[in-house]
């Protein structure tokens, strides 16, 4: 009995084992046959809790506001203390554009703008320095100046201002003599004045600049108007002036058309009483001989030679020639008129001969 029951138990255990293996094989075969099946998954709903708080964005710091320039600061001799930088720059630029004043004479001033001389200030650089300068600081203004343009300008100015010395002299105004005072000559100092102009631009100063000259004195500084003679060649008149006043008129004879009396300004250089007449080196007198003083002398009794060669004022024994072009260039007078004139003139008396 015991052996039979043990055999039955072993059989039941074997049968259970076989059934377990069969079920496992069937399940594995089913899973391997359907590989394209869609497997659905479920997602859990989001949590209902609020999201964590976020930090606000960080804003950049505001740009610093420009500060005014310290009090007492100057830029190129321009006070800019207490001004904002842009206002200070405007003020410096405006001050620099002021023209330079060149004093050529008490009554003559010449104005020239800096830009005409090629001058350019570096205002931004100067303002940057001024912004960090201490109160009362003096800030230089860098200025670029064209040496060539300044030199050329001064040269042109010199050609306009240079003048030669003028001697005192007597001139004719109309038919009346006038005494003209002397004038000093001058020459503009090119190098010295160009340096003064550049310095004024570099330092941004606009004080008047007195121009420097080399001065030349005239040879004749003073002349007094005493007696003077004016000869009207075509009118055949001699006018005698004493201190600009017309004192006498005389009829005269002048040169023939082939030997005209010369026009111009002369003076008496020789005076002779009862002169000899000597033939001049001219073709018309080639066969003539000297004539001693006397009634037949062609010079009469008085000879007043002028600075024109071989020309003079003299008396004539031929009174009928007065009023005509009859001489060989000289000025003839009646003998009595020549003697009167001789007493009232001297060496150096001016003689003006005009065509009217």
Short mmCIF file of C-alpha atoms in Angstrom, two decimals:
data_model
loop_
_atom_site.label_atom_id
_atom_site.label_comp_id
_atom_site.label_asym_id
_atom_site.label_seq_id
_atom_site.Cartn_x
_atom_site.Cartn_y
_atom_site.Cartn_z
CA UNK A 1 0.00 0.00 0.00
CA UNK A 2 2.68 2.39 0.92
CA UNK A 3 4.49 1.75 -2.34
CA UNK A 4 1.28 2.29 -4.38
CA UNK A 5 0.50 5.65 -2.67
CA UNK A 6 4.05 6.87 -3.24
CA UNK A 7 3.78 6.03 -6.96
CA UNK A 8 0.51 7.91 -7.28
CA UNK A 9 2.06 11.05 -5.61
CA UNK A 10 5.02 10.97 -7.94
CA UNK A 11 2.71 10.70 -10.94
CA UNK A 12 0.62 13.70 -9.85
CA UNK A 13 3.73 15.83 -9.39
CA UNK A 14 4.99 14.87 -12.85
CA UNK A 15 1.63 15.72 -14.42
CA UNK A 16 1.61 19.19 -12.74
CA UNK A 17 5.09 19.89 -13.97
CA UNK A 18 4.14 19.00 -17.54
CA UNK A 19 1.09 21.25 -17.43
CA UNK A 20 3.22 24.19 -16.16
CA UNK A 21 5.74 23.80 -18.95
CA UNK A 22 2.94 23.67 -21.56
CA UNK A 23 1.31 26.84 -20.31
CA UNK A 24 4.61 28.73 -20.30
CA UNK A 25 5.39 27.63 -23.85
CA UNK A 26 1.98 28.71 -25.10
CA UNK A 27 2.34 32.19 -23.53
CA UNK A 28 5.79 32.70 -25.05
CA UNK A 29 4.54 31.71 -28.51
CA UNK A 30 1.66 34.16 -28.32
CA UNK A 31 3.90 37.09 -27.33
CA UNK A 32 6.38 36.42 -30.17
CA UNK A 33 3.64 36.21 -32.86
CA UNK A 34 2.21 39.80 -32.42
CA UNK A 35 5.29 42.16 -32.51
CA UNK A 36 3.40 45.04 -34.28
CA UNK A 37 0.88 45.60 -31.55
CA UNK A 38 0.57 49.20 -30.18
CA UNK A 39 1.16 49.50 -26.56
CA UNK A 40 -0.79 52.32 -24.97
CA UNK A 41 0.70 54.17 -22.05
CA UNK A 42 -0.93 56.58 -19.72
CA UNK A 43 0.59 59.92 -18.61
CA UNK A 44 0.02 61.18 -15.19
CA UNK A 45 -1.70 64.58 -15.04
CA UNK A 46 0.54 67.57 -14.21
CA UNK A 47 0.78 68.47 -10.62
CA UNK A 48 -1.63 71.09 -9.46
CA UNK A 49 0.99 72.92 -7.39
CA UNK A 50 2.02 76.54 -8.68
CA UNK A 51 5.41 76.88 -10.46
CA UNK A 52 8.29 78.18 -8.44
CA UNK A 53 8.65 82.03 -8.50
CA UNK A 54 11.09 83.55 -11.14
CA UNK A 55 13.50 86.42 -10.40
CA UNK A 56 12.84 89.80 -12.20
CA UNK A 57 15.33 90.73 -15.08
CA UNK A 58 18.35 92.81 -14.04
CA UNK A 59 18.22 96.31 -15.68
CA UNK A 60 21.54 97.98 -16.72
CA UNK A 61 22.57 100.95 -14.58
CA UNK A 62 21.64 104.39 -16.02
CA UNK A 63 24.31 106.23 -18.00
CA UNK A 64 26.16 108.77 -15.87
CA UNK A 65 25.03 112.37 -16.38
CA UNK A 66 27.89 114.62 -17.67
CA UNK A 67 29.16 116.84 -14.93
CA UNK A 68 30.00 120.52 -15.48
CA UNK A 69 33.60 121.60 -15.79
CA UNK A 70 35.22 122.70 -12.57
CA UNK A 71 34.99 126.39 -11.73
CA UNK A 72 37.84 128.65 -12.78
CA UNK A 73 39.03 126.41 -15.62
CA UNK A 74 40.09 128.11 -18.86
CA UNK A 75 40.66 126.56 -22.29
CA UNK A 76 42.81 128.59 -24.67
CA UNK A 77 42.20 131.80 -22.69
CA UNK A 78 38.43 131.14 -22.68
CA UNK A 79 36.67 130.77 -19.31
CA UNK A 80 34.65 127.54 -19.32
CA UNK A 81 34.33 126.86 -15.57
CA UNK A 82 30.84 125.76 -14.53
CA UNK A 83 29.75 124.97 -18.09
CA UNK A 84 28.61 121.63 -19.42
CA UNK A 85 31.14 120.14 -21.88
CA UNK A 86 29.07 120.80 -25.01
CA UNK A 87 28.47 124.42 -24.03
CA UNK A 88 32.16 124.85 -23.24
CA UNK A 89 33.09 123.48 -26.68
CA UNK A 90 30.72 125.93 -28.41
CA UNK A 91 32.18 128.83 -26.48
CA UNK A 92 35.77 127.90 -27.35
CA UNK A 93 34.96 127.46 -31.05
CA UNK A 94 33.20 130.80 -31.19
CA UNK A 95 36.10 132.56 -29.49
CA UNK A 96 38.59 131.04 -31.91
CA UNK A 97 36.72 132.24 -35.00
CA UNK A 98 37.25 135.89 -34.02
CA UNK A 99 39.46 137.64 -36.62
CA UNK A 100 42.99 138.78 -35.91
CA UNK A 101 43.53 142.55 -36.01
CA UNK A 102 46.78 143.73 -37.62
CA UNK A 103 47.64 147.39 -37.06
CA UNK A 104 49.49 148.78 -40.09
CA UNK A 105 49.03 152.43 -39.11
CA UNK A 106 47.01 154.38 -36.53
CA UNK A 107 44.22 154.79 -39.07
CA UNK A 108 44.57 151.43 -40.82
CA UNK A 109 43.66 148.10 -39.27
CA UNK A 110 43.53 144.83 -41.18
CA UNK A 111 41.21 141.97 -40.14
CA UNK A 112 41.98 138.39 -41.11
CA UNK A 113 40.00 135.29 -40.11
CA UNK A 114 41.91 132.29 -38.67
CA UNK A 115 40.48 129.88 -41.25
CA UNK A 116 41.95 132.02 -44.03
CA UNK A 117 45.36 131.25 -42.56
CA UNK A 118 44.73 127.50 -42.34
CA UNK A 119 44.36 127.44 -38.52
CA UNK A 120 42.34 124.57 -36.96
CA UNK A 121 41.80 124.14 -33.19
CA UNK A 122 41.45 120.70 -31.59
CA UNK A 123 38.50 121.60 -29.38
CA UNK A 124 37.37 118.05 -28.43
CA UNK A 125 40.80 117.20 -27.05
CA UNK A 126 40.91 120.39 -24.98
CA UNK A 127 37.42 119.80 -23.56
CA UNK A 128 38.34 116.25 -22.53
CA UNK A 129 41.25 117.68 -20.57
CA UNK A 130 39.07 120.36 -19.04
CA UNK A 131 36.51 117.81 -17.77
CA UNK A 132 39.12 116.21 -15.51
CA UNK A 133 40.98 119.39 -14.66
CA UNK A 134 41.10 120.82 -11.16
CA UNK A 135 39.40 124.13 -10.34
CA UNK A 136 41.34 127.08 -11.70
CA UNK A 137 43.38 124.99 -14.13
CA UNK A 138 44.67 126.49 -17.39
CA UNK A 139 44.10 124.06 -20.26
CA UNK A 140 45.98 124.61 -23.50
CA UNK A 141 44.14 124.61 -26.81
CA UNK A 142 46.09 122.70 -29.44
CA UNK A 143 45.95 124.64 -32.73
CA UNK A 144 47.29 123.45 -36.06
CA UNK A 145 48.60 126.39 -38.11
CA UNK A 146 49.84 126.27 -41.70
CA UNK A 147 53.22 128.00 -41.76
CA UNK A 148 53.09 128.20 -45.55
CA UNK A 149 49.74 129.97 -45.64
CA UNK A 150 50.77 132.43 -42.93
CA UNK A 151 54.06 133.15 -44.70
CA UNK A 152 52.33 133.68 -48.06
CA UNK A 153 49.75 135.97 -46.49
CA UNK A 154 52.40 138.14 -44.83
CA UNK A 155 54.31 138.32 -48.11
CA UNK A 156 51.22 139.58 -49.97
CA UNK A 157 50.55 142.01 -47.17
CA UNK A 158 54.10 143.32 -47.41
CA UNK A 159 53.78 144.00 -51.13
CA UNK A 160 50.74 146.12 -50.33
CA UNK A 161 52.26 147.98 -47.37
CA UNK A 162 55.87 148.46 -48.45
CA UNK A 163 56.67 151.93 -49.74
CA UNK A 164 59.74 153.85 -50.76
CA UNK A 165 60.89 156.99 -49.00
CA UNK A 166 59.63 160.14 -50.72
CA UNK A 167 61.63 163.34 -50.61
CA UNK A 168 59.97 166.64 -49.85
CA UNK A 169 59.37 168.37 -53.13
CA UNK A 170 57.47 171.04 -55.00
CA UNK A 171 54.91 169.83 -57.50
CA UNK A 172 52.42 171.44 -59.82
CA UNK A 173 48.71 171.27 -59.08
CA UNK A 174 47.06 172.63 -62.18
CA UNK A 175 49.31 175.61 -62.91
CA UNK A 176 50.02 176.41 -59.27
CA UNK A 177 53.11 175.08 -57.41
CA UNK A 178 52.58 173.20 -54.16
CA UNK A 179 55.05 172.07 -51.49
CA UNK A 180 54.70 168.34 -50.71
CA UNK A 181 56.17 167.09 -47.42
CA UNK A 182 58.52 164.14 -47.28
CA UNK A 183 57.38 160.62 -46.44
CA UNK A 184 59.30 157.89 -44.69
CA UNK A 185 59.77 154.59 -46.49
CA UNK A 186 59.03 151.28 -44.83
CA UNK A 187 59.47 147.57 -45.41
CA UNK A 188 57.31 145.00 -43.61
CA UNK A 189 59.36 142.55 -41.55
CA UNK A 190 58.10 139.28 -42.99
CA UNK A 191 59.58 136.75 -40.56
CA UNK A 192 58.85 138.69 -37.37
CA UNK A 193 55.22 139.42 -38.28
CA UNK A 194 54.54 135.85 -39.44
CA UNK A 195 55.78 134.63 -36.06
CA UNK A 196 53.49 137.08 -34.23
CA UNK A 197 50.48 135.88 -36.25
CA UNK A 198 51.20 132.23 -35.53
CA UNK A 199 51.64 132.94 -31.82
CA UNK A 200 48.27 134.71 -31.66
CA UNK A 201 46.60 131.71 -33.30
CA UNK A 202 48.41 129.16 -31.13
CA UNK A 203 47.48 130.95 -27.89
CA UNK A 204 44.00 131.98 -29.10
CA UNK A 205 44.63 135.62 -28.24
CA UNK A 206 43.04 138.46 -30.20
CA UNK A 207 44.86 141.52 -28.96
CA UNK A 208 45.71 143.90 -31.86
CA UNK A 209 49.08 143.05 -33.41
CA UNK A 210 51.19 146.12 -34.30
CA UNK A 211 53.00 145.25 -37.52
CA UNK A 212 56.77 145.72 -37.44
CA UNK A 213 58.54 147.64 -40.23
CA UNK A 214 62.04 148.62 -41.24
CA UNK A 215 61.93 152.42 -41.67
CA UNK A 216 63.81 154.40 -44.34
CA UNK A 217 64.28 158.14 -44.05
CA UNK A 218 64.00 160.41 -47.09
CA UNK A 219 67.04 162.30 -48.34
CA UNK A 220 65.16 165.62 -48.48
CA UNK A 221 63.04 165.93 -45.38
CA UNK A 222 61.89 169.55 -45.64
CA UNK A 223 61.39 171.92 -48.55
CA UNK A 224 60.15 175.48 -48.49
CA UNK A 225 58.18 176.91 -51.35
CA UNK A 226 59.76 180.21 -52.33
CA UNK A 227 59.73 181.59 -55.88
CA UNK A 228 58.62 179.26 -58.67
CA UNK A 229 58.24 179.62 -62.43
CA UNK A 230 55.52 178.00 -64.55
CA UNK A 231 55.88 178.18 -68.33
CA UNK A 232 52.81 177.62 -70.50
CA UNK A 233 54.42 176.52 -73.74
CA UNK A 234 51.42 176.74 -76.07
CA UNK A 235 50.01 179.88 -74.46
CA UNK A 236 53.44 181.60 -74.62
CA UNK A 237 53.17 182.74 -71.01
CA UNK A 238 55.57 182.69 -68.07
CA UNK A 239 53.95 182.77 -64.60
CA UNK A 240 55.98 183.82 -61.60
CA UNK A 241 54.79 182.60 -58.17
CA UNK A 242 55.98 183.72 -54.76
CA UNK A 243 54.92 181.37 -51.92
CA UNK A 244 52.09 179.87 -53.99
CA UNK A 245 50.79 183.33 -54.95
CA UNK A 246 50.84 184.42 -58.60
CA UNK A 247 52.87 187.61 -58.69
CA UNK A 248 53.62 188.34 -62.37
CA UNK A 249 52.77 187.18 -65.92
CA UNK A 250 55.12 187.61 -68.86
CA UNK A 251 54.85 187.08 -72.60
CA UNK A 252 57.55 184.79 -73.98
CA UNK A 253 58.76 183.02 -77.11
CA UNK A 254 59.29 179.26 -77.07
CA UNK A 255 61.02 176.74 -79.31
CA UNK A 256 60.21 176.10 -82.91
CA UNK A 257 58.42 172.89 -83.89
CA UNK A 258 61.76 171.38 -84.95
CA UNK A 259 63.41 172.51 -81.69
CA UNK A 260 60.56 172.40 -79.13
CA UNK A 261 60.96 173.63 -75.60
CA UNK A 262 61.06 170.46 -73.43
CA UNK A 263 58.20 169.69 -71.05
CA UNK A 264 58.81 168.67 -67.44
CA UNK A 265 60.00 169.78 -64.03
CA UNK A 266 63.37 171.50 -63.82
CA UNK A 267 65.22 174.06 -61.74
CA UNK A 268 67.56 176.95 -62.32
CA UNK A 269 71.16 175.74 -62.18
CA UNK A 270 73.13 178.74 -63.47
CA UNK A 271 72.62 182.52 -63.46
CA UNK A 272 74.77 184.99 -65.45
CA UNK A 273 74.71 188.74 -65.96
CA UNK A 274 75.79 189.98 -69.38
CA UNK A 275 76.51 186.45 -70.58
CA UNK A 276 78.55 185.23 -73.53
CA UNK A 277 76.66 183.17 -76.07
CA UNK A 278 78.39 179.95 -77.06
CA UNK A 279 77.16 177.82 -79.95
CA UNK A 280 75.52 174.62 -78.67
CA UNK A 281 76.51 171.23 -80.15
CA UNK A 282 73.66 171.30 -82.63
CA UNK A 283 73.52 171.37 -86.41
CA UNK A 284 71.86 174.79 -86.58
CA UNK A 285 74.85 176.40 -84.77
CA UNK A 286 77.62 174.48 -86.52
CA UNK A 287 79.09 177.53 -88.33
CA UNK A 288 78.46 180.03 -85.50
CA UNK A 289 81.05 181.71 -83.33
CA UNK A 290 80.79 182.82 -79.67
CA UNK A 291 79.18 186.24 -79.15
CA UNK A 292 80.44 188.48 -76.33
CA UNK A 293 78.14 190.57 -74.14
CA UNK A 294 76.60 193.58 -75.84
CA UNK A 295 73.63 194.77 -77.84
CA UNK A 296 73.83 191.97 -80.41
CA UNK A 297 74.10 189.12 -77.92
CA UNK A 298 71.19 186.66 -78.55
CA UNK A 299 70.90 186.07 -74.78
CA UNK A 300 70.29 189.74 -73.99
CA UNK A 301 71.63 190.85 -70.62
CA UNK A 302 70.55 187.93 -68.40
CA UNK A 303 70.86 184.16 -68.64
CA UNK A 304 69.08 181.71 -66.29
CA UNK A 305 70.05 178.21 -67.38
CA UNK A 306 67.78 175.34 -66.26
CA UNK A 307 68.55 171.66 -65.69
CA UNK A 308 67.39 170.71 -69.20
CA UNK A 309 70.59 170.57 -71.35
CA UNK A 310 71.31 173.77 -73.33
CA UNK A 311 67.95 175.31 -72.37
CA UNK A 312 67.47 178.47 -70.35
CA UNK A 313 65.42 181.62 -69.78
CA UNK A 314 67.00 184.76 -71.21
CA UNK A 315 66.33 188.15 -72.68
CA UNK A 316 66.32 188.75 -76.42
CA UNK A 317 67.06 191.77 -78.56
CA UNK A 318 64.39 190.50 -80.98
CA UNK A 319 61.24 191.64 -79.16
CA UNK A 320 59.11 190.86 -82.21
CA UNK A 321 59.59 187.13 -81.59
CA UNK A 322 57.70 187.30 -78.26
CA UNK A 323 54.44 185.40 -78.56
CA UNK A 324 55.72 182.95 -81.16
CA UNK A 325 57.55 179.64 -81.45
CA UNK A 326 60.80 181.20 -82.60
CA UNK A 327 63.73 179.89 -80.51
CA UNK A 328 65.83 176.75 -80.63
CA UNK A 329 64.29 175.48 -77.38
CA UNK A 330 65.03 178.33 -74.99
CA UNK A 331 62.48 180.66 -73.38
CA UNK A 332 62.89 184.20 -74.61
CA UNK A 333 61.76 187.27 -72.68
CA UNK A 334 61.92 190.95 -73.25
CA UNK A 335 65.18 192.24 -71.82
CA UNK A 336 63.50 194.31 -69.12
CA UNK A 337 61.31 191.35 -68.09
CA UNK A 338 64.34 189.02 -67.96
CA UNK A 339 66.21 191.50 -65.75
CA UNK A 340 63.22 191.73 -63.35
CA UNK A 341 62.92 187.93 -63.18
CA UNK A 342 66.67 187.60 -62.62
CA UNK A 343 66.37 189.67 -59.45
CA UNK A 344 63.59 187.51 -58.01
CA UNK A 345 64.95 184.00 -58.57
CA UNK A 346 67.95 182.04 -57.32
CA UNK A 347 69.82 178.81 -57.95
CA UNK A 348 67.39 175.99 -57.27
CA UNK A 349 64.21 177.88 -58.13
CA UNK A 350 61.82 175.28 -59.61
CA UNK A 351 60.76 175.67 -63.23
CA UNK A 352 57.70 173.77 -64.56
CA UNK A 353 57.08 173.63 -68.31
CA UNK A 354 53.63 172.42 -69.35
CA UNK A 355 52.03 172.11 -72.74
CA UNK A 356 48.91 174.20 -72.14
#
